[in-house]
mmCIF file of C-alpha atoms (C1' of nucleotides) and ligand atoms in Angstrom:
data_model
loop_
_atom_site.group_PDB
_atom_site.id
_atom_site.type_symbol
_atom_site.label_atom_id
_atom_site.label_comp_id
_atom_site.label_asym_id
_atom_site.label_seq_id
_atom_site.Cartn_x
_atom_site.Cartn_y
_atom_site.Cartn_z
ATOM 1 C CA MET A 116 0.000 0.000 0.000
ATOM 2 C CA ALA A 117 1.315 3.418 -0.955
ATOM 3 C CA ASN A 118 1.599 6.593 1.084
ATOM 4 C CA GLU A 119 2.036 4.781 4.378
ATOM 5 C CA VAL A 120 3.822 7.661 6.073
ATOM 6 C CA GLU A 121 1.173 10.197 5.161
ATOM 7 C CA LYS A 122 -1.650 7.824 6.054
ATOM 8 C CA ARG A 123 -0.191 7.325 9.506
ATOM 9 C CA ALA A 124 0.204 11.080 9.860
ATOM 10 C CA LEU A 125 -3.453 11.553 8.978
ATOM 11 C CA ALA A 126 -4.512 8.774 11.360
ATOM 12 C CA SER A 127 -2.520 10.384 14.176
ATOM 13 C CA TYR A 128 -4.013 13.771 13.506
ATOM 14 C CA LEU A 129 -7.531 12.358 13.447
ATOM 15 C CA GLU A 130 -7.015 10.465 16.681
ATOM 16 C CA GLU A 131 -5.474 13.432 18.478
ATOM 17 C CA HIS A 132 -8.390 15.639 17.482
ATOM 18 C CA ASN A 133 -11.221 13.163 18.098
ATOM 19 C CA LEU A 134 -12.048 13.049 14.433
ATOM 20 C CA LYS A 135 -13.082 9.955 12.555
ATOM 21 C CA HIS A 136 -11.158 7.880 10.119
ATOM 22 C CA THR A 137 -13.380 7.563 7.061
ATOM 23 C CA ARG A 138 -12.760 5.881 3.734
ATOM 24 C CA GLN A 139 -13.476 9.216 1.993
ATOM 25 C CA ARG A 140 -10.615 10.880 3.823
ATOM 26 C CA ASP A 141 -8.244 8.079 2.985
ATOM 27 C CA ALA A 142 -9.309 8.066 -0.657
ATOM 28 C CA ILE A 143 -8.921 11.821 -1.047
ATOM 29 C CA LEU A 144 -5.493 11.734 0.559
ATOM 30 C CA ASP A 145 -4.430 9.003 -1.867
ATOM 31 C CA VAL A 146 -5.603 10.934 -4.909
ATOM 32 C CA PHE A 147 -4.066 14.155 -3.620
ATOM 33 C CA LEU A 148 -0.700 12.481 -3.101
ATOM 34 C CA SER A 149 -0.815 10.984 -6.582
ATOM 35 C CA VAL A 150 -0.949 14.446 -8.147
ATOM 36 C CA THR A 151 2.289 16.326 -8.646
ATOM 37 C CA GLY A 152 2.101 20.067 -8.534
ATOM 38 C CA HIS A 153 -0.560 22.581 -7.650
ATOM 39 C CA VAL A 154 -4.132 21.419 -7.939
ATOM 40 C CA THR A 155 -7.415 23.289 -7.542
ATOM 41 C CA SER A 156 -10.328 21.926 -5.474
ATOM 42 C CA GLU A 157 -12.367 21.369 -8.604
ATOM 43 C CA ASP A 158 -9.503 19.638 -10.382
ATOM 44 C CA LEU A 159 -8.948 17.396 -7.394
ATOM 45 C CA TYR A 160 -12.669 16.690 -7.145
ATOM 46 C CA GLN A 161 -12.712 15.491 -10.766
ATOM 47 C CA ARG A 162 -9.794 13.183 -10.104
ATOM 48 C CA VAL A 163 -11.390 11.826 -6.936
ATOM 49 C CA ARG A 164 -14.682 11.334 -8.738
ATOM 50 C CA ALA A 165 -13.045 9.234 -11.440
ATOM 51 C CA GLU A 166 -12.159 6.632 -8.839
ATOM 52 C CA HIS A 167 -14.869 7.246 -6.247
ATOM 53 C CA PRO A 168 -18.014 8.557 -7.964
ATOM 54 C CA GLN A 169 -19.952 8.723 -4.721
ATOM 55 C CA ILE A 170 -17.671 11.246 -3.038
ATOM 56 C CA GLY A 171 -19.048 14.801 -3.194
ATOM 57 C CA TYR A 172 -17.305 18.069 -3.875
ATOM 58 C CA THR A 173 -17.964 19.315 -0.363
ATOM 59 C CA THR A 174 -16.140 16.383 1.149
ATOM 60 C CA VAL A 175 -13.127 16.999 -1.079
ATOM 61 C CA TYR A 176 -13.174 20.667 -0.162
ATOM 62 C CA ARG A 177 -13.451 19.951 3.569
ATOM 63 C CA THR A 178 -10.858 17.207 3.473
ATOM 64 C CA MET A 179 -8.328 19.515 1.839
ATOM 65 C CA ARG A 180 -8.840 21.957 4.680
ATOM 66 C CA LEU A 181 -8.308 19.084 7.094
ATOM 67 C CA LEU A 182 -5.119 18.018 5.319
ATOM 68 C CA CYS A 183 -3.876 21.604 5.543
ATOM 69 C CA ASP A 184 -4.632 21.690 9.261
ATOM 70 C CA ALA A 185 -2.854 18.364 9.652
ATOM 71 C CA GLY A 186 0.188 19.762 7.860
ATOM 72 C CA LEU A 187 -0.023 17.341 4.940
ATOM 73 C CA ALA A 188 -1.166 19.916 2.383
ATOM 74 C CA GLN A 189 -0.529 23.571 1.804
ATOM 75 C CA GLU A 190 -2.985 25.973 0.271
ATOM 76 C CA GLN A 191 -1.694 28.532 -2.186
ATOM 77 C CA SER A 192 -3.804 31.154 -3.871
ATOM 78 C CA PHE A 193 -2.617 32.425 -7.227
ATOM 79 C CA ASP A 194 -4.640 35.300 -8.619
ATOM 80 C CA GLY A 195 -7.555 34.463 -6.384
ATOM 81 C CA LEU A 196 -7.868 30.764 -7.212
ATOM 82 C CA ALA A 197 -7.016 28.368 -4.384
ATOM 83 C CA ARG A 198 -4.627 25.538 -5.121
ATOM 84 C CA TYR A 199 -3.227 22.760 -2.984
ATOM 85 C CA GLU A 200 0.195 21.187 -3.020
ATOM 86 C CA VAL A 201 1.846 18.508 -0.943
ATOM 87 C CA SER A 202 3.586 20.156 2.013
ATOM 88 C CA HIS A 203 7.268 20.780 1.616
ATOM 89 C CA ALA A 204 9.823 23.400 2.569
ATOM 90 C CA HIS A 205 8.876 27.046 2.155
ATOM 91 C CA HIS A 206 9.148 28.418 -1.369
ATOM 92 C CA ASP A 207 7.573 30.974 -3.659
ATOM 93 C CA HIS A 208 6.294 30.717 -7.228
ATOM 94 C CA LEU A 209 6.757 31.737 -10.837
ATOM 95 C CA ILE A 210 3.448 31.405 -12.716
ATOM 96 C CA CYS A 211 3.093 31.360 -16.496
ATOM 97 C CA LEU A 212 0.054 33.373 -17.560
ATOM 98 C CA ARG A 213 -0.212 31.503 -20.863
ATOM 99 C CA CYS A 214 0.181 27.805 -20.090
ATOM 100 C CA GLY A 215 -0.317 27.873 -16.317
ATOM 101 C CA LYS A 216 3.031 26.262 -15.594
ATOM 102 C CA ILE A 217 4.201 26.835 -12.028
ATOM 103 C CA ILE A 218 7.883 26.904 -11.094
ATOM 104 C CA GLU A 219 8.988 26.979 -7.470
ATOM 105 C CA PHE A 220 11.867 29.033 -6.173
ATOM 106 C CA GLU A 221 13.405 29.852 -2.852
ATOM 107 C CA CYS A 222 15.862 32.549 -1.922
ATOM 108 C CA GLU A 223 17.246 32.973 1.549
ATOM 109 C CA MET A 224 18.434 36.440 0.747
ATOM 110 C CA ILE A 225 14.961 37.611 -0.223
ATOM 111 C CA GLU A 226 13.485 35.982 2.878
ATOM 112 C CA ALA A 227 16.071 37.625 5.099
ATOM 113 C CA THR A 228 15.669 41.000 3.403
ATOM 114 C CA GLN A 229 11.904 41.035 3.688
ATOM 115 C CA ASN A 230 12.130 40.189 7.368
ATOM 116 C CA GLU A 231 14.635 42.985 7.848
ATOM 117 C CA ILE A 232 12.266 45.412 6.116
ATOM 118 C CA ALA A 233 9.340 44.302 8.264
ATOM 119 C CA GLY A 234 11.536 44.748 11.326
ATOM 120 C CA ARG A 235 12.113 48.398 10.446
ATOM 121 C CA TYR A 236 8.396 48.978 10.974
ATOM 122 C CA GLY A 237 8.155 46.779 14.076
ATOM 123 C CA PHE A 238 5.980 44.497 11.969
ATOM 124 C CA ARG A 239 5.717 40.799 12.843
ATOM 125 C CA VAL A 240 5.355 38.777 9.645
ATOM 126 C CA LEU A 241 3.147 35.719 9.993
ATOM 127 C CA ARG A 242 3.050 34.709 6.349
ATOM 128 C CA HIS A 243 3.867 36.137 2.975
ATOM 129 C CA ARG A 244 3.278 35.651 -0.697
ATOM 130 C CA HIS A 245 5.747 36.360 -3.401
ATOM 131 C CA GLU A 246 4.551 35.453 -6.864
ATOM 132 C CA LEU A 247 6.096 36.314 -10.215
ATOM 133 C CA TYR A 248 3.633 36.270 -13.125
ATOM 134 C CA GLY A 249 4.764 36.238 -16.717
ATOM 135 C CA HIS A 250 5.626 33.983 -19.620
ATOM 136 C CA CYS A 251 7.677 30.852 -19.335
ATOM 137 C CA VAL A 252 10.424 30.063 -21.786
ATOM 138 C CA ASP A 253 8.185 27.849 -23.937
ATOM 139 C CA CYS A 254 5.440 30.454 -24.149
ATOM 140 C CA GLN A 255 7.694 33.234 -25.438
ATOM 141 C CA LYS A 256 7.781 31.767 -28.940
ATOM 142 C CA ASP A 257 4.716 33.700 -30.124
ATOM 143 C CA MET B 19 -10.278 73.446 -9.372
ATOM 144 C CA ALA B 20 -8.268 70.564 -7.973
ATOM 145 C CA ASN B 21 -6.692 67.603 -9.720
ATOM 146 C CA GLU B 22 -6.167 69.434 -12.970
ATOM 147 C CA VAL B 23 -3.321 67.223 -14.116
ATOM 148 C CA GLU B 24 -5.239 64.014 -13.559
ATOM 149 C CA LYS B 25 -8.384 65.424 -15.147
ATOM 150 C CA ARG B 26 -6.466 66.303 -18.246
ATOM 151 C CA ALA B 27 -4.917 62.855 -18.288
ATOM 152 C CA LEU B 28 -8.389 61.314 -18.095
ATOM 153 C CA ALA B 29 -9.692 63.633 -20.826
ATOM 154 C CA SER B 30 -6.797 62.690 -23.088
ATOM 155 C CA TYR B 31 -7.331 59.012 -22.485
ATOM 156 C CA LEU B 32 -11.052 59.291 -23.209
ATOM 157 C CA GLU B 33 -10.469 61.225 -26.400
ATOM 158 C CA GLU B 34 -7.790 58.859 -27.662
ATOM 159 C CA HIS B 35 -10.058 55.888 -27.092
ATOM 160 C CA ASN B 36 -13.303 57.371 -28.425
ATOM 161 C CA LEU B 37 -14.849 57.257 -24.990
ATOM 162 C CA LYS B 38 -17.116 59.911 -23.586
ATOM 163 C CA HIS B 39 -16.422 62.478 -20.949
ATOM 164 C CA THR B 40 -19.198 62.153 -18.411
ATOM 165 C CA ARG B 41 -19.797 63.949 -15.147
ATOM 166 C CA GLN B 42 -19.817 60.590 -13.358
ATOM 167 C CA ARG B 43 -16.281 59.825 -14.477
ATOM 168 C CA ASP B 44 -15.078 63.220 -13.389
ATOM 169 C CA ALA B 45 -16.809 62.943 -10.028
ATOM 170 C CA ILE B 46 -15.445 59.486 -9.324
ATOM 171 C CA LEU B 47 -11.922 60.576 -10.253
ATOM 172 C CA ASP B 48 -12.226 63.502 -7.837
ATOM 173 C CA VAL B 49 -13.374 61.321 -4.966
ATOM 174 C CA PHE B 50 -10.741 58.697 -5.703
ATOM 175 C CA LEU B 51 -7.963 61.286 -5.686
ATOM 176 C CA SER B 52 -9.210 62.690 -2.377
ATOM 177 C CA VAL B 53 -8.653 59.345 -0.644
ATOM 178 C CA THR B 54 -5.202 58.485 0.607
ATOM 179 C CA GLY B 55 -4.263 54.859 0.713
ATOM 180 C CA HIS B 56 -5.827 51.672 -0.532
ATOM 181 C CA VAL B 57 -9.564 51.740 -1.003
ATOM 182 C CA THR B 58 -12.004 48.971 -1.921
ATOM 183 C CA SER B 59 -14.703 49.411 -4.592
ATOM 184 C CA GLU B 60 -17.412 49.344 -1.967
ATOM 185 C CA ASP B 61 -15.592 51.855 0.215
ATOM 186 C CA LEU B 62 -15.104 54.159 -2.740
ATOM 187 C CA TYR B 63 -18.753 53.730 -3.754
ATOM 188 C CA GLN B 64 -19.871 54.870 -0.292
ATOM 189 C CA ARG B 65 -17.683 57.947 -0.536
ATOM 190 C CA VAL B 66 -18.922 58.749 -4.027
ATOM 191 C CA ARG B 67 -22.505 58.260 -2.938
ATOM 192 C CA ALA B 68 -22.132 60.767 -0.105
ATOM 193 C CA GLU B 69 -21.535 63.492 -2.659
ATOM 194 C CA HIS B 70 -23.377 62.076 -5.667
ATOM 195 C CA PRO B 71 -26.274 59.914 -4.508
ATOM 196 C CA GLN B 72 -27.393 59.145 -8.040
ATOM 197 C CA ILE B 73 -24.181 57.390 -9.077
ATOM 198 C CA GLY B 74 -24.476 53.615 -8.955
ATOM 199 C CA TYR B 75 -22.029 51.008 -7.749
ATOM 200 C CA THR B 76 -21.555 49.612 -11.243
ATOM 201 C CA THR B 77 -20.398 52.961 -12.560
ATOM 202 C CA VAL B 78 -17.862 53.295 -9.763
ATOM 203 C CA TYR B 79 -16.632 49.793 -10.439
ATOM 204 C CA ARG B 80 -16.344 50.361 -14.184
ATOM 205 C CA THR B 81 -14.745 53.743 -13.771
ATOM 206 C CA MET B 82 -12.039 52.305 -11.537
ATOM 207 C CA ARG B 83 -11.231 49.802 -14.242
ATOM 208 C CA LEU B 84 -11.088 52.690 -16.698
ATOM 209 C CA LEU B 85 -8.771 54.669 -14.422
ATOM 210 C CA CYS B 86 -6.510 51.621 -14.159
ATOM 211 C CA ASP B 87 -6.445 51.286 -17.946
ATOM 212 C CA ALA B 88 -5.665 54.983 -18.187
ATOM 213 C CA GLY B 89 -2.783 54.558 -15.759
ATOM 214 C CA LEU B 90 -4.283 56.831 -13.088
ATOM 215 C CA ALA B 91 -5.124 54.053 -10.639
ATOM 216 C CA GLN B 92 -3.591 50.742 -9.717
ATOM 217 C CA GLU B 93 -5.519 47.717 -8.577
ATOM 218 C CA GLN B 94 -4.088 45.652 -5.769
ATOM 219 C CA SER B 95 -5.672 42.542 -4.373
ATOM 220 C CA PHE B 96 -4.834 41.640 -0.805
ATOM 221 C CA ASP B 97 -6.187 38.268 0.288
ATOM 222 C CA GLY B 98 -8.740 38.280 -2.482
ATOM 223 C CA LEU B 99 -10.235 41.720 -1.873
ATOM 224 C CA ALA B 100 -9.571 44.260 -4.624
ATOM 225 C CA ARG B 101 -8.277 47.664 -3.614
ATOM 226 C CA TYR B 102 -7.325 50.724 -5.612
ATOM 227 C CA GLU B 103 -4.591 53.241 -4.999
ATOM 228 C CA VAL B 104 -3.421 56.302 -6.868
ATOM 229 C CA SER B 105 -0.685 55.255 -9.286
ATOM 230 C CA HIS B 106 2.831 55.814 -8.092
ATOM 231 C CA ALA B 107 6.213 54.153 -8.329
ATOM 232 C CA HIS B 108 6.331 50.390 -7.949
ATOM 233 C CA HIS B 109 6.237 49.101 -4.394
ATOM 234 C CA ASP B 110 5.067 46.137 -2.361
ATOM 235 C CA HIS B 111 3.032 45.899 0.836
ATOM 236 C CA LEU B 112 3.003 44.969 4.489
ATOM 237 C CA ILE B 113 -0.576 44.232 5.604
ATOM 238 C CA CYS B 114 -1.730 44.073 9.228
ATOM 239 C CA LEU B 115 -4.192 41.235 9.702
ATOM 240 C CA ARG B 116 -5.686 42.855 12.800
ATOM 241 C CA CYS B 117 -6.238 46.519 11.996
ATOM 242 C CA GLY B 118 -5.883 46.410 8.217
ATOM 243 C CA LYS B 119 -3.087 48.975 8.149
ATOM 244 C CA ILE B 120 -1.080 48.856 4.928
ATOM 245 C CA ILE B 121 2.561 49.906 4.787
ATOM 246 C CA GLU B 122 4.369 50.279 1.478
ATOM 247 C CA PHE B 123 7.932 49.201 0.908
ATOM 248 C CA GLU B 124 10.324 48.962 -1.966
ATOM 249 C CA CYS B 125 13.606 47.163 -2.222
ATOM 250 C CA GLU B 126 15.785 47.287 -5.285
ATOM 251 C CA MET B 127 17.761 44.320 -4.118
ATOM 252 C CA ILE B 128 14.676 42.130 -3.888
ATOM 253 C CA GLU B 129 13.477 43.340 -7.278
ATOM 254 C CA ALA B 130 16.860 42.625 -8.844
ATOM 255 C CA THR B 131 17.127 39.244 -7.168
ATOM 256 C CA GLN B 132 13.710 38.090 -8.254
ATOM 257 C CA ASN B 133 14.451 39.097 -11.833
ATOM 258 C CA GLU B 134 17.703 37.201 -11.662
ATOM 259 C CA ILE B 135 15.865 34.110 -10.413
ATOM 260 C CA ALA B 136 13.262 34.375 -13.179
ATOM 261 C CA GLY B 137 16.098 34.710 -15.677
ATOM 262 C CA ARG B 138 17.519 31.384 -14.578
ATOM 263 C CA TYR B 139 14.344 29.738 -15.895
ATOM 264 C CA GLY B 140 14.127 31.888 -19.043
ATOM 265 C CA PHE B 141 10.971 33.336 -17.521
ATOM 266 C CA ARG B 142 9.834 36.817 -18.543
ATOM 267 C CA VAL B 143 8.207 38.512 -15.544
ATOM 268 C CA LEU B 144 5.315 40.795 -16.431
ATOM 269 C CA ARG B 145 4.157 41.607 -12.927
ATOM 270 C CA HIS B 146 4.598 40.339 -9.436
ATOM 271 C CA ARG B 147 3.121 40.519 -5.985
ATOM 272 C CA HIS B 148 5.056 40.464 -2.789
ATOM 273 C CA GLU B 149 2.910 40.872 0.288
ATOM 274 C CA LEU B 150 3.878 40.406 3.920
ATOM 275 C CA TYR B 151 0.952 39.632 6.220
ATOM 276 C CA GLY B 152 1.229 39.899 9.979
ATOM 277 C CA HIS B 153 0.728 42.241 12.915
ATOM 278 C CA CYS B 154 1.775 45.864 12.937
ATOM 279 C CA VAL B 155 3.596 47.346 15.894
ATOM 280 C CA ASP B 156 0.383 48.727 17.436
ATOM 281 C CA CYS B 157 -1.441 45.427 17.176
ATOM 282 C CA GLN B 158 1.199 43.395 18.995
ATOM 283 C CA LYS B 159 0.123 44.717 22.386
ATOM 284 C CA ASP B 160 -2.443 41.962 22.930
ATOM 285 C "C1'" DA C 48 -22.604 -8.254 17.709
ATOM 286 C "C1'" DA C 49 -25.431 -4.445 19.070
ATOM 287 C "C1'" DC C 50 -26.104 0.212 20.968
ATOM 288 C "C1'" DG C 51 -25.918 5.065 20.786
ATOM 289 C "C1'" DA C 52 -23.555 9.499 21.057
ATOM 290 C "C1'" DA C 53 -20.896 12.116 18.155
ATOM 291 C "C1'" DA C 54 -18.825 13.017 13.797
ATOM 292 C "C1'" DT C 55 -19.255 12.885 8.812
ATOM 293 C "C1'" DT C 56 -21.293 13.069 4.438
ATOM 294 C "C1'" DG C 57 -23.191 15.322 0.314
ATOM 295 C "C1'" DA C 58 -27.010 17.615 -2.040
ATOM 296 C "C1'" DA C 59 -28.808 21.761 -1.671
ATOM 297 C "C1'" DT C 60 -28.456 26.300 -0.512
ATOM 298 C "C1'" DG C 61 -26.167 30.611 1.005
ATOM 299 C "C1'" DT C 62 -22.554 34.159 0.577
ATOM 300 C "C1'" DG C 63 -20.035 37.973 -1.129
ATOM 301 C "C1'" DA C 64 -17.273 40.117 -4.354
ATOM 302 C "C1'" DT C 65 -17.174 40.817 -8.985
ATOM 303 C "C1'" DT C 66 -19.048 41.027 -13.657
ATOM 304 C "C1'" DT C 67 -22.648 41.177 -17.184
ATOM 305 C "C1'" DT C 68 -27.191 42.419 -19.138
ATOM 306 C "C1'" DC C 69 -30.236 45.616 -21.186
ATOM 307 C "C1'" DA C 70 -33.496 49.394 -21.608
ATOM 308 C "C1'" DA C 71 -33.264 54.216 -20.818
ATOM 309 C "C1'" DT C 72 -30.340 58.162 -20.981
ATOM 310 C "C1'" DT C 73 -26.471 61.004 -22.292
ATOM 311 C "C1'" DT C 74 -22.680 62.474 -25.177
ATOM 312 C "C1'" DC C 75 -20.872 64.722 -29.110
ATOM 313 C "C1'" DA C 76 -19.602 64.907 -34.180
ATOM 314 C "C1'" DG C 77 -21.722 66.477 -38.143
ATOM 315 C "C1'" DC D 114 -30.552 69.927 -33.903
ATOM 316 C "C1'" DT D 115 -30.042 64.966 -35.050
ATOM 317 C "C1'" DG D 116 -28.814 60.473 -34.569
ATOM 318 C "C1'" DA D 117 -25.334 56.935 -33.939
ATOM 319 C "C1'" DA D 118 -22.642 55.325 -30.394
ATOM 320 C "C1'" DA D 119 -21.353 55.211 -25.688
ATOM 321 C "C1'" DT D 120 -22.795 55.285 -20.924
ATOM 322 C "C1'" DT D 121 -25.530 54.570 -17.012
ATOM 323 C "C1'" DG D 122 -27.485 51.916 -13.167
ATOM 324 C "C1'" DA D 123 -30.806 48.543 -11.374
ATOM 325 C "C1'" DA D 124 -31.164 43.992 -11.684
ATOM 326 C "C1'" DA D 125 -29.504 39.633 -12.465
ATOM 327 C "C1'" DA D 126 -25.689 36.327 -13.412
ATOM 328 C "C1'" DT D 127 -21.347 34.384 -12.187
ATOM 329 C "C1'" DC D 128 -17.938 32.127 -9.639
ATOM 330 C "C1'" DA D 129 -15.387 30.278 -6.047
ATOM 331 C "C1'" DC D 130 -15.995 29.384 -1.570
ATOM 332 C "C1'" DA D 131 -18.605 28.212 2.616
ATOM 333 C "C1'" DT D 132 -22.590 26.545 5.405
ATOM 334 C "C1'" DT D 133 -26.870 23.888 6.423
ATOM 335 C "C1'" DC D 134 -29.181 19.821 7.763
ATOM 336 C "C1'" DA D 135 -31.182 15.253 7.427
ATOM 337 C "C1'" DA D 136 -29.361 10.807 6.623
ATOM 338 C "C1'" DT D 137 -25.453 7.905 7.315
ATOM 339 C "C1'" DT D 138 -21.204 6.247 9.349
ATOM 340 C "C1'" DT D 139 -17.785 5.701 12.915
ATOM 341 C "C1'" DC D 140 -16.190 3.787 17.100
ATOM 342 C "C1'" DG D 141 -16.043 3.402 22.275
ATOM 343 C "C1'" DT D 142 -18.824 0.827 25.231
ATOM 344 C "C1'" DT D 143 -21.735 -2.741 26.477
HETATM 345 MN MN1 LIG E 426 4.574 25.235 -4.612
HETATM 346 MN MN1 LIG E 427 0.368 50.670 -2.320
HETATM 347 ZN ZN1 LIG E 428 4.011 28.891 -20.260
HETATM 348 ZN ZN1 LIG E 429 -2.398 46.585 12.998
#
DNA sequence: AACGAAATTGAATGTGATTTTCAATTTCAG
DNA sequence: CTGAAATTGAAAATCACATTCAATTTCGTT
């Protein structure tokens, strides 16, 4: 069986929070983990539905929130549309406006500099978004 | 009469684009220019309505889009809520999640670094957003 | 295995910001 | 003035997201 680590993490989270271990939650986690990249709720719902036609959109939506709370998923929001990705180290994004391709980047210097700037104003940063929108190398051929 | 420069800029834009110079557009521009900071459509509509009760929300909304197209306004979108500010040099934002205060910042090093990163991927950046969300100095007292 | 309190599900509905529709009105070139 | 074209604004549509609630499922306890 695949995704054993993540399934145990979900089980632990559910137990600790007096939540129930349902087959829908397991199924949605499996489908989510099978997707690489940044997926919308609707997109994920379609993929879940292909395998489990009885699972509703609302359950997918709520389960993704649960997976975020459990630390297994991260919600991003590019230009107002929510997307989920499998949790991994902090990073920001380059987004192609033509083909939708998403490239991840990370830069310690930018992170340090933005924290220094916030510090000048006595501001405590809780989260941030840094997104670069444009055209990827393949989409510049037109 | 105030805002002469901006009014002429609007008039030029309207003429160049075969659009009409209406009293609503003038009135909304005046109210918009009288506000400092980052205002939502609804907020701006309320301010317009105080002086011009006959002007509808839709006209305010459409006029703000027009002012953006004309380069007089800039639309920002913090956590999914659109806000307008008077156009000025590029900058990014610190946003207090408690009181809503918005602080502007600019950092050439960050701008240069992000362009360098995009360059590594052959990516052409058309626009970007860099927003730091947290608590301002006044809101850390709780 | 059965019970029952509590959580979950999912279809339907609500929400809220934004965007579009369309008939009436206004603008402005000729 | 005239009339074609643009604009207005109330109403309705859209869209993603969020909530409701009756029916179902889970799971600790018998
Ligand atoms: Mn990512
Ligand atoms: Mn600003
Ligand atoms: Zn592309
Ligand atoms: Zn504050």
